[in-house]
XYZ file of C-alpha atoms in Angstrom:
689
model
C -2.795 1.837 0.446
C 0.150 0.268 2.162
C 1.036 -1.698 5.185
C 3.110 0.272 7.662
C 5.868 -1.749 9.108
C 6.785 -0.164 12.429
C 9.856 -1.009 14.414
C 12.700 0.996 15.742
C 16.346 0.297 15.132
C 17.917 2.474 17.770
C 20.185 1.376 20.547
C 22.741 3.167 22.741
C 25.454 2.633 20.141
C 23.476 2.851 16.862
C 21.444 5.582 15.246
C 19.456 5.393 12.051
C 19.256 8.364 9.712
C 15.895 8.724 8.022
C 16.211 10.444 4.690
C 12.671 10.539 3.257
C 9.946 12.422 4.992
C 6.295 12.578 3.845
C 5.421 15.397 6.247
C 1.936 14.002 6.796
C 0.473 14.961 10.159
C -2.291 13.407 12.163
C -1.371 9.840 11.128
C -2.129 7.119 13.554
C 0.232 4.372 14.536
C 3.754 5.826 14.349
C 5.893 8.902 14.913
C 9.288 9.870 13.605
C 10.843 12.259 16.113
C 8.027 14.733 15.731
C 5.455 15.892 18.224
C 2.057 14.193 18.166
C -0.662 16.573 16.860
C -3.556 14.676 18.426
C -3.295 12.326 21.413
C -6.417 10.869 22.854
C -6.302 7.116 22.841
C -5.281 4.902 25.591
C -1.955 3.292 24.816
C 0.568 3.155 22.000
C 0.352 0.299 19.568
C 2.959 -2.307 20.248
C 5.957 -0.307 19.142
C 9.083 0.758 20.911
C 9.391 4.361 21.936
C 12.616 6.353 21.847
C 12.656 9.621 23.749
C 13.218 12.602 21.555
C 15.963 13.903 23.844
C 17.930 10.610 23.699
C 20.156 11.928 20.961
C 21.577 14.456 23.361
C 22.736 11.572 25.541
C 24.578 9.756 22.753
C 27.267 12.096 21.546
C 29.451 9.237 20.444
C 26.726 7.638 18.396
C 27.549 7.075 14.761
C 25.305 6.518 11.745
C 25.324 2.850 10.841
C 23.159 2.937 7.773
C 20.482 4.953 6.051
C 16.824 3.952 6.243
C 14.195 5.084 3.789
C 10.664 5.210 5.040
C 7.682 7.578 5.239
C 7.227 9.796 8.244
C 4.023 8.856 10.093
C 2.850 10.761 13.070
C 0.795 9.162 15.825
C -2.557 10.537 16.869
C -3.548 7.671 19.127
C -0.547 7.074 21.407
C 0.498 8.480 24.702
C 3.717 10.015 23.298
C 5.749 10.208 20.123
C 7.281 6.940 18.899
C 10.090 6.354 16.375
C 9.852 3.087 14.450
C 10.086 1.452 11.046
C 8.408 -1.850 11.927
C 5.733 -3.037 14.354
C 4.671 -6.504 15.529
C 1.176 -6.005 14.133
C -0.495 -5.499 10.793
C -1.501 -1.908 10.194
C -2.877 -0.887 6.750
C -2.908 2.725 5.534
C -4.873 4.273 2.706
C -3.280 7.622 2.003
C -4.516 10.687 0.120
C -2.819 9.848 -3.145
C -4.488 6.464 -3.348
C -7.845 7.932 -2.249
C -7.649 10.348 -5.182
C -6.946 7.506 -7.649
C -9.627 5.087 -6.428
C -13.067 5.102 -8.135
C -14.936 5.920 -4.893
C -16.980 8.855 -3.590
C -17.575 7.693 -0.016
C -15.717 6.327 3.003
C -17.769 3.181 2.891
C -16.690 2.447 -0.692
C -13.052 3.309 0.160
C -12.848 0.815 3.048
C -13.975 -1.929 0.696
C -10.436 -1.904 -0.838
C -8.679 -2.403 2.507
C -7.230 -5.845 3.076
C -8.794 -7.610 6.040
C -11.796 -5.253 6.082
C -15.294 -6.436 5.163
C -17.717 -3.646 4.199
C -21.342 -4.711 3.935
C -23.239 -1.781 2.451
C -26.960 -1.413 2.856
C -27.072 1.773 0.851
C -24.779 3.523 -1.594
C -22.208 6.175 -0.758
C -22.168 6.884 3.015
C -25.800 6.024 3.639
C -25.118 3.089 5.915
C -22.638 0.217 6.037
C -21.340 -2.316 8.525
C -17.570 -2.416 8.898
C -15.969 -5.723 9.962
C -12.354 -6.708 10.440
C -11.014 -10.247 10.322
C -14.327 -12.056 10.446
C -15.722 -10.250 13.441
C -19.079 -8.451 13.491
C -19.871 -4.793 12.907
C -20.163 -4.204 16.711
C -16.597 -5.526 17.236
C -14.765 -2.739 15.299
C -13.771 0.521 17.018
C -13.993 3.650 14.854
C -12.018 6.835 15.648
C -11.935 10.326 14.191
C -8.535 11.962 14.577
C -7.859 9.626 17.462
C -11.187 10.174 19.264
C -13.482 7.205 19.899
C -16.773 7.873 18.084
C -18.167 4.328 18.253
C -21.923 4.366 18.676
C -23.305 2.677 21.844
C -26.783 2.211 20.282
C -25.626 0.051 17.418
C -22.618 -0.570 15.222
C -24.799 0.308 12.234
C -24.141 3.934 13.123
C -20.386 3.725 13.622
C -19.761 5.305 10.209
C -22.079 8.277 10.762
C -19.069 10.608 10.378
C -19.108 14.403 10.080
C -16.479 14.368 7.281
C -16.503 13.801 3.572
C -14.042 11.669 1.634
C -12.369 14.751 0.151
C -11.384 15.922 3.665
C -9.504 12.752 4.542
C -5.681 12.695 4.517
C -5.406 9.032 5.428
C -7.203 6.060 7.021
C -5.307 3.643 9.221
C -6.499 0.270 10.096
C -5.266 -1.928 12.931
C -6.072 -5.549 12.138
C -6.584 -7.654 15.256
C -7.479 -7.000 18.868
C -6.829 -3.555 20.387
C -8.585 -3.574 23.744
C -5.399 -2.988 25.781
C -4.619 -0.059 23.418
C -8.017 1.533 22.814
C -10.304 0.044 25.402
C -13.521 -1.976 25.098
C -14.970 -2.725 21.690
C -11.647 -2.818 19.761
C -12.405 -6.525 19.663
C -11.291 -7.467 16.233
C -9.686 -4.252 15.072
C -9.777 -0.440 14.971
C -10.038 2.195 12.217
C -8.769 5.792 12.640
C -9.907 8.417 10.094
C -7.516 11.376 9.856
C -8.425 14.799 8.428
C -6.966 18.158 7.680
C -3.300 17.338 8.273
C -1.803 19.127 5.302
C 1.027 21.510 6.217
C 0.209 23.744 3.209
C -2.552 26.335 3.046
C -5.127 25.604 0.395
C -8.684 25.996 -0.768
C -10.323 23.022 -2.475
C -13.656 22.755 -4.303
C -15.103 19.675 -5.990
C -18.261 18.621 -7.748
C -19.606 15.248 -8.966
C -22.587 14.150 -10.990
C -23.787 10.802 -12.193
C -26.495 8.297 -12.897
C -29.603 8.142 -10.674
C -29.601 11.914 -10.277
C -26.465 11.793 -8.215
C -25.009 15.184 -7.165
C -22.220 15.981 -4.754
C -20.461 19.259 -3.842
C -17.668 19.741 -1.264
C -15.507 22.561 -0.056
C -12.444 22.412 2.207
C -9.775 24.908 3.310
C -6.645 24.798 5.449
C -5.021 27.973 6.847
C -2.065 28.109 9.292
C 0.441 30.338 10.901
C 3.337 29.737 13.293
C 1.054 29.159 16.204
C -2.333 28.420 14.793
C -3.836 26.001 12.217
C -7.426 25.776 11.032
C -9.107 23.214 8.762
C -12.709 23.496 7.577
C -14.812 21.260 5.290
C -18.374 20.978 4.182
C -20.200 18.707 1.739
C -23.613 17.766 0.479
C -24.783 14.895 -1.782
C -28.023 13.371 -2.888
C -29.504 10.821 -5.266
C -32.957 9.476 -6.207
C -31.469 5.944 -5.710
C -30.592 2.975 -7.887
C -33.838 1.168 -6.944
C -37.122 1.999 -5.257
C -36.670 3.562 -1.782
C -32.928 3.879 -2.078
C -32.772 7.679 -2.332
C -30.675 9.757 0.079
C -29.633 13.293 1.175
C -26.439 13.690 3.169
C -24.686 16.784 4.588
C -21.514 17.389 6.636
C -19.798 20.229 8.365
C -16.455 19.898 10.128
C -13.880 22.199 11.779
C -10.477 21.433 13.248
C -8.123 23.838 15.023
C -4.758 23.744 16.753
C -3.106 26.478 18.865
C 0.504 26.100 19.978
C 1.809 27.542 23.243
C 5.499 26.872 23.397
C 5.957 23.097 23.662
C 2.290 22.694 24.503
C -0.777 22.797 22.342
C -4.556 23.138 22.578
C -6.467 21.247 19.875
C -10.146 21.074 19.108
C -12.531 19.680 16.543
C -16.311 20.005 15.900
C -18.477 18.138 13.387
C -22.079 17.869 12.352
C -23.663 15.422 9.944
C -27.290 14.898 8.899
C -28.700 11.986 6.830
C -32.056 11.079 5.460
C -32.431 7.928 3.294
C -34.745 5.202 2.009
C -33.845 2.001 3.866
C -35.271 -0.567 1.505
C -35.369 -3.897 3.449
C -32.436 -2.781 5.662
C -33.602 -4.714 8.747
C -36.398 -6.886 7.443
C -37.670 -7.637 3.932
C -41.205 -8.152 5.255
C -41.633 -4.324 5.459
C -39.303 -3.020 2.671
C -40.594 0.556 2.707
C -38.418 1.655 5.609
C -36.876 5.063 6.101
C -34.191 6.405 8.464
C -32.922 9.852 9.455
C -29.909 10.501 11.678
C -28.087 13.554 13.142
C -24.632 13.493 14.741
C -22.942 16.337 16.679
C -19.394 15.708 17.722
C -16.735 17.793 19.520
C -13.436 17.277 21.371
C -10.772 19.348 23.076
C -7.332 18.227 24.072
C -4.219 19.709 25.727
C -0.729 18.399 25.352
C 2.326 19.370 27.380
C 5.940 18.205 27.175
C 7.956 18.057 30.386
C 11.465 16.901 31.065
C 11.411 13.176 30.220
C 7.585 12.989 30.515
C 4.831 13.631 28.009
C 1.351 14.384 29.266
C -1.763 14.376 27.128
C -5.397 14.900 28.068
C -8.638 15.056 26.167
C -12.390 15.513 26.591
C -15.040 14.750 24.043
C -18.779 14.629 23.452
C -20.894 12.937 20.834
C -24.685 13.193 20.376
C -26.577 11.094 17.947
C -30.274 11.219 16.921
C -31.934 8.413 15.074
C -35.445 8.241 13.634
C -36.420 4.903 12.198
C -39.667 4.476 10.251
C -40.723 0.923 9.582
C -43.331 2.372 7.077
C -42.269 5.429 5.143
C -45.785 5.721 3.778
C -49.138 4.061 4.340
C -48.443 2.336 7.653
C -50.397 -0.682 8.780
C -53.221 -0.214 11.269
C -51.200 -1.838 14.053
C -48.252 0.465 13.568
C -48.317 3.181 16.196
C -45.125 5.256 16.175
C -41.677 5.533 14.626
C -38.664 4.718 16.753
C -36.818 7.732 18.178
C -33.392 7.378 19.827
C -31.132 10.066 21.346
C -27.709 9.051 22.631
C -25.043 11.063 24.422
C -21.494 9.958 24.979
C -19.097 11.870 27.260
C -15.450 10.933 27.597
C -12.143 12.064 29.113
C -8.667 10.665 29.369
C -5.271 11.534 30.736
C -2.157 9.897 29.325
C 1.495 10.013 30.327
C 4.766 8.471 29.141
C 8.034 8.335 30.963
C 11.263 7.729 29.144
C 14.179 6.024 30.879
C 17.207 3.914 30.104
C 15.171 0.660 29.847
C 12.648 2.024 27.324
C 9.373 3.764 27.895
C 6.598 3.250 30.403
C 3.107 4.558 29.638
C 0.264 5.016 32.123
C -3.202 6.350 31.395
C -6.752 6.638 32.621
C -9.862 6.754 30.487
C -13.480 7.448 31.440
C -16.538 7.094 29.179
C -20.212 7.622 29.999
C -22.934 6.433 27.593
C -26.553 7.551 27.813
C -29.640 6.830 25.770
C -33.134 8.218 25.745
C -35.682 6.471 23.517
C -39.304 5.513 23.047
C -38.100 1.943 22.578
C -34.656 1.293 24.012
C -33.805 1.240 27.701
C -35.854 1.089 30.882
C -39.150 2.909 31.262
C -38.649 6.172 33.158
C -40.953 8.631 34.937
C -39.003 11.663 33.799
C -39.925 11.368 30.141
C -39.015 14.114 27.572
C -41.147 15.128 24.649
C -39.815 14.192 21.215
C -39.252 17.502 19.353
C -41.889 18.080 16.646
C -44.053 15.129 17.668
C -47.371 15.566 19.433
C -47.959 13.142 22.322
C -44.697 11.185 21.757
C -42.040 11.025 24.445
C -38.589 9.678 25.136
C -40.020 7.498 27.930
C -37.146 4.999 28.112
C -33.594 5.636 29.172
C -30.452 3.823 30.184
C -26.940 4.790 31.288
C -23.690 2.923 31.813
C -20.201 4.031 32.713
C -16.851 2.642 31.769
C -13.436 3.336 33.325
C -10.065 1.919 32.298
C -6.488 2.128 33.522
C -3.705 1.347 31.101
C -0.133 0.322 31.815
C 2.363 -0.498 29.106
C 6.140 -0.817 28.812
C 8.396 -0.966 25.747
C 11.694 -2.771 25.878
C 14.281 -1.883 23.251
C 17.256 -3.729 21.953
C 19.174 -3.653 18.595
C 17.052 -6.257 16.900
C 14.326 -7.256 19.381
C 11.429 -5.040 20.453
C 8.896 -6.158 22.946
C 5.754 -4.357 24.078
C 3.719 -5.677 27.018
C 0.689 -4.033 28.492
C -2.435 -4.422 30.570
C -5.830 -2.788 30.689
C -7.870 -2.878 33.915
C -11.520 -2.236 32.998
C -14.501 -1.411 35.156
C -17.997 -1.189 33.744
C -21.156 -0.287 35.696
C -22.969 -3.222 34.089
C -20.404 -5.762 35.191
C -19.084 -7.057 38.490
C -15.605 -6.195 39.610
C -12.588 -5.261 37.532
C -11.607 -7.266 34.503
C -8.047 -7.468 33.136
C -6.998 -7.570 29.512
C -3.306 -8.143 28.961
C -1.294 -8.386 25.789
C 2.268 -8.728 24.386
C 3.722 -8.099 20.957
C 7.245 -8.847 19.742
C 9.225 -8.179 16.610
C 12.665 -9.422 15.606
C 14.743 -8.247 12.658
C 16.160 -11.177 10.724
C 17.773 -9.075 7.960
C 17.973 -5.575 6.634
C 14.430 -5.663 5.283
C 12.973 -8.806 6.868
C 11.276 -9.134 10.253
C 9.195 -11.735 12.075
C 6.550 -10.820 14.534
C 4.073 -12.372 16.955
C 1.414 -11.150 19.361
C -0.936 -12.462 21.991
C -3.852 -10.275 23.219
C -7.088 -10.537 25.107
C -10.062 -8.306 24.051
C -13.674 -7.596 24.924
C -16.853 -6.102 23.440
C -19.775 -4.735 25.397
C -23.383 -5.352 24.206
C -24.962 -2.363 22.406
C -28.220 -0.830 23.627
C -29.946 -2.462 20.634
C -28.592 -5.886 21.747
C -29.986 -5.312 25.250
C -33.373 -3.718 24.619
C -34.628 -3.602 21.106
C -38.134 -5.145 20.680
C -39.610 -4.902 17.183
C -41.884 -6.712 14.798
C -39.275 -9.418 14.187
C -36.778 -8.773 17.062
C -36.630 -9.308 20.833
C -33.891 -7.719 22.985
C -31.958 -9.469 25.736
C -30.962 -7.415 28.797
C -29.116 -10.397 30.307
C -26.335 -10.470 27.722
C -22.722 -10.876 28.906
C -19.752 -9.084 27.163
C -17.927 -10.884 24.425
C -14.306 -11.833 25.077
C -11.530 -13.333 22.971
C -7.876 -14.258 23.032
C -5.997 -13.831 19.782
C -2.632 -15.268 18.764
C -0.953 -14.020 15.655
C 2.436 -14.549 13.908
C 3.779 -13.292 10.669
C 6.638 -12.253 8.416
C 7.214 -8.830 6.753
C 9.416 -7.467 4.017
C 9.852 -3.824 3.353
C 12.137 -1.752 1.168
C 11.871 1.396 -0.908
C 9.476 -0.112 -3.426
C 8.077 -3.407 -2.049
C 5.901 -3.780 1.014
C 4.702 -7.280 1.713
C 3.536 -9.389 4.650
C 2.128 -12.793 5.507
C 0.357 -13.575 8.719
C -1.742 -16.193 10.394
C -3.931 -15.811 13.457
C -6.367 -17.715 15.655
C -8.993 -16.004 17.742
C -10.683 -18.002 20.553
C -13.948 -16.124 21.270
C -16.226 -16.757 24.237
C -19.803 -15.581 24.876
C -20.062 -14.354 21.285
C -23.174 -12.250 20.725
C -25.347 -12.877 17.663
C -28.991 -12.501 16.716
C -30.371 -16.035 16.346
C -33.582 -17.982 16.023
C -34.571 -21.623 15.885
C -37.294 -21.545 13.190
C -37.722 -19.206 10.216
C -40.952 -17.769 11.635
C -39.475 -16.963 15.029
C -38.311 -13.549 16.089
C -34.595 -12.710 16.105
C -33.105 -12.520 19.557
C -29.503 -11.667 20.627
C -27.799 -14.261 22.749
C -24.308 -15.212 23.910
C -24.360 -17.517 20.967
C -21.468 -19.882 21.551
C -17.673 -20.141 21.610
C -16.350 -19.159 18.213
C -12.813 -20.064 17.147
C -11.636 -18.171 14.019
C -8.552 -19.070 12.025
C -7.273 -16.712 9.398
C -4.484 -16.364 6.821
C -3.651 -13.030 5.174
C -1.230 -12.334 2.380
C -0.619 -8.852 0.876
C 1.935 -7.071 -1.217
C 2.305 -3.628 -2.671
C 4.901 -2.557 -5.209
C 5.482 1.151 -5.943
C 7.228 1.620 -9.318
C 7.903 5.377 -8.866
C 11.117 5.135 -6.721
C 12.738 2.871 -9.338
C 11.298 4.131 -12.618
C 9.940 7.636 -12.001
C 6.401 9.055 -12.236
C 6.446 8.854 -16.001
C 6.637 5.044 -16.028
C 3.429 3.508 -17.374
C 2.731 1.596 -14.172
C 2.889 3.441 -10.838
C 1.598 0.963 -8.287
C 0.304 -2.572 -7.981
C -1.305 -3.968 -4.888
C -2.880 -7.303 -4.217
C -4.138 -9.223 -1.243
C -5.756 -12.513 -0.329
C -7.380 -13.541 2.901
C -8.855 -16.831 4.137
C -11.087 -17.304 7.170
C -12.495 -20.356 8.803
C -14.683 -20.242 11.900
C -15.404 -23.239 14.073
C -18.799 -22.656 15.637
C -21.378 -24.884 17.228
C -24.648 -23.282 16.112
C -26.766 -25.734 18.076
C -29.186 -25.818 15.163
C -29.903 -22.062 15.401
C -30.093 -19.710 12.472
C -27.453 -16.947 12.727
C -27.947 -13.395 11.490
C -24.397 -11.998 11.579
C -21.608 -14.197 13.161
C -21.709 -16.968 10.563
C -21.635 -14.641 7.569
C -17.893 -14.052 7.362
C -15.787 -13.694 4.188
C -14.257 -17.122 3.658
C -12.176 -16.096 0.612
C -11.362 -12.610 -0.488
C -9.000 -11.417 -3.246
C -8.337 -7.771 -4.152
C -6.226 -6.267 -6.901
C -5.457 -2.554 -7.424
C -3.325 -0.925 -10.092
C -2.567 2.666 -11.028
C -1.412 3.415 -14.536
C 0.219 6.524 -16.037
C -1.168 6.964 -19.590
C 0.153 10.339 -20.836
C 1.219 13.465 -19.038
C -1.487 14.127 -16.396
C -3.727 11.320 -17.616
C -4.023 8.255 -15.433
C -6.205 5.162 -14.943
C -6.883 2.994 -11.924
C -8.288 -0.509 -12.184
C -9.679 -2.446 -9.211
C -10.835 -6.029 -8.977
C -12.514 -7.601 -5.983
C -13.630 -11.248 -5.535
C -15.342 -12.481 -2.459
C -16.882 -15.719 -1.314
C -19.025 -15.306 1.823
C -19.656 -18.109 4.223
C -23.155 -18.730 5.578
C -26.664 -18.293 4.279
C -29.797 -16.203 4.703
C -33.547 -16.607 4.632
C -34.502 -15.565 1.131
C -37.639 -13.471 0.845
C -39.931 -13.533 -2.195
C -41.190 -9.966 -2.575
C -43.869 -11.021 -5.016
C -45.325 -13.771 -2.772
C -44.491 -11.761 0.324
C -43.146 -14.753 2.164
C -39.858 -16.481 2.970
C -39.042 -19.268 0.558
C -36.134 -20.954 2.380
C -32.508 -20.582 3.387
C -30.014 -20.012 0.551
C -26.188 -19.576 0.617
C -24.498 -16.351 -0.269
C -23.231 -16.545 -3.893
C -19.651 -15.520 -4.533
C -19.229 -12.536 -6.827
C -16.622 -10.637 -8.711
C -16.656 -6.811 -9.027
C -14.637 -4.506 -11.313
C -14.254 -0.757 -10.835
C -12.226 1.778 -12.765
C -11.389 5.477 -12.832
C -9.895 7.662 -15.459
C -8.443 10.999 -14.284
C -6.584 13.950 -15.671
C -4.511 16.366 -13.566
C -3.569 19.735 -14.990
C -2.028 22.350 -12.656
C -4.637 22.939 -9.925
C -7.420 21.091 -11.780
C -8.439 17.440 -11.738
C -11.146 15.866 -13.926
C -12.342 12.312 -13.696
C -14.853 9.625 -14.780
C -15.398 6.596 -12.650
C -17.493 3.468 -12.947
C -18.288 1.052 -10.093
C -19.535 -2.514 -10.783
C -18.604 -2.168 -14.447
C -19.838 -5.727 -15.229
C -23.240 -4.816 -13.765
C -23.211 -7.799 -11.397
C -26.420 -8.627 -9.565
C -25.376 -9.600 -6.040
C -26.512 -9.879 -2.444
C -24.130 -9.110 0.397
C -26.636 -8.532 3.192
C -29.694 -10.752 3.297
C -32.317 -9.605 0.839
C -30.789 -6.141 0.305
C -30.177 -5.581 -3.452
C -26.901 -3.782 -4.175
C -26.331 -1.125 -6.815
C -25.460 -2.171 -10.354
C -23.204 -0.233 -12.747
C -22.929 3.379 -11.678
C -21.040 5.966 -13.676
C -20.001 9.326 -12.158
C -17.949 12.269 -13.406
C -16.541 15.227 -11.553
C -13.805 17.757 -10.986
C -11.592 19.181 -8.237
C -9.911 22.530 -7.987
C -7.187 22.945 -5.357
C -5.705 26.344 -4.922
C -2.566 26.687 -2.875
C -2.656 29.866 -0.791
C 0.371 32.131 -0.364
C 1.258 32.982 3.222
């Protein structure tokens, strides 16, 4: 995992020569003179674009110096962008690091990302809340190959992804607001998950087994020709669980295809995932025997065309999500009538364009998104009810719909040392009055060959979810009068980047208004979402990664060391109310990752994670079946490790998570897994063309 520093160094009289190319496609926040493979998001991230044909206009240009950096190809921008530094913090977990980490799920993987707070309810990819920089799980935008797959029902489902960890080429994380780039709900950050971008044809098969009857099998393949490329993956995993009612069964299918037509391309993807899992105390400890089953169907199609001086990109997408929640998995109480059934559809389309001229690049785009829900609980009662499949006498008798449209305008100014990106999103939502504007500006200045300083100022928003608006349950009451959350974030920092060392230090302050949280006044009251208060969050983030391979070679005993520390402090007036989510941020967090070369193909990775969470929760005594008072979250220290052996096309490994078998609580009253040992293999066959 490394921080990408993105900033261009081109002017009319200077040209950089880039000598090291990673040839990784479908990466998110940068491009090095190569066509974008997937373009669907709204605006480029705060970097300065150089038209690909500019070289033809600078015949007298000479090479000033040689830069060494990885090639990274944008999937989320309006056009290709060449840069080595950016005025934001973007963290990347690449495939090599994924292979070395002791993880078997995307949820576990994100736990190692600096600035990201993963609060797992269940192991593997069962369910987890992803939070960036002290926000909430509803304030993070999630994308798959550049397509917004954020769930409008609840952020708890944002990681219901149709891909397995073995299919991922890289994950890229924007820390900080991204509304003017991605649109609503990129409030505190955005995560893009990138799959199937290998340029080589291969067939890969892997299997894993472990404690608690854990089994996992996955298959993936990539086949390409001059004009066509296909990627397919499928996986299945199950476990009886580390505790009562923590069992799960998860399956995924995913396909991705690209067809080139001259300088244009047609690109599509389709995914399906199905989950069933014991949800022990997920949403309330009063009824711990909960169960949940979800299904997700996702597809997108995009077309890209390059014209003279202009790049056009368009995309359409659809996501359907089914959710069945059972408060009682077995032996329901007499008052309990039906399970909760939800069915959401999201339709979206966007058109993006970028125009290159002597003063930089100007980008303009339009994005439309329609969100629908049918439910027996969420929404407004409707006369045109639909029968729930497989259920006698049960109907989707509630529904709700909202539409969102955004227009994006952004310009990049380029000079030899100073890069400035300024943009504006104009947003219309059917639930709100009028058009709301969300501007932002980012700037980066080179103060030396490897040093840069950066600063940004951006405004962001987050719309209430359908659960926020409508959910009434045994311990919850919805609030249809909620307003959107808004925030202004100011950030400044310093970066250093060379061939081996990548380091940054940044500070930020986020002034949030109308912050939404589930609150209550007394412990026996129901939880109710409200525009809680104004929340001001101050943060400091330090991170550094040193890669020993460029200096010492791959046979050196230490290949990589990475460490990070983050501090958060939120100034909130709780007005005496108990808070369910907003107050539970990570005050202190320290992570350490190291990758050792032992002998030939034998390696070892060691990972340490310390966290101290602010806030408290109402502790529930499961023996007495009653709440016993409010207690703080205890800090804890986790250690994970993985030993692996690579031999030709084979990889064998043994991993252990929570080696010290720490007993800890990270979500109120939800017990986390103790020590868990797994072992497995991977076979990757490279196919001859």
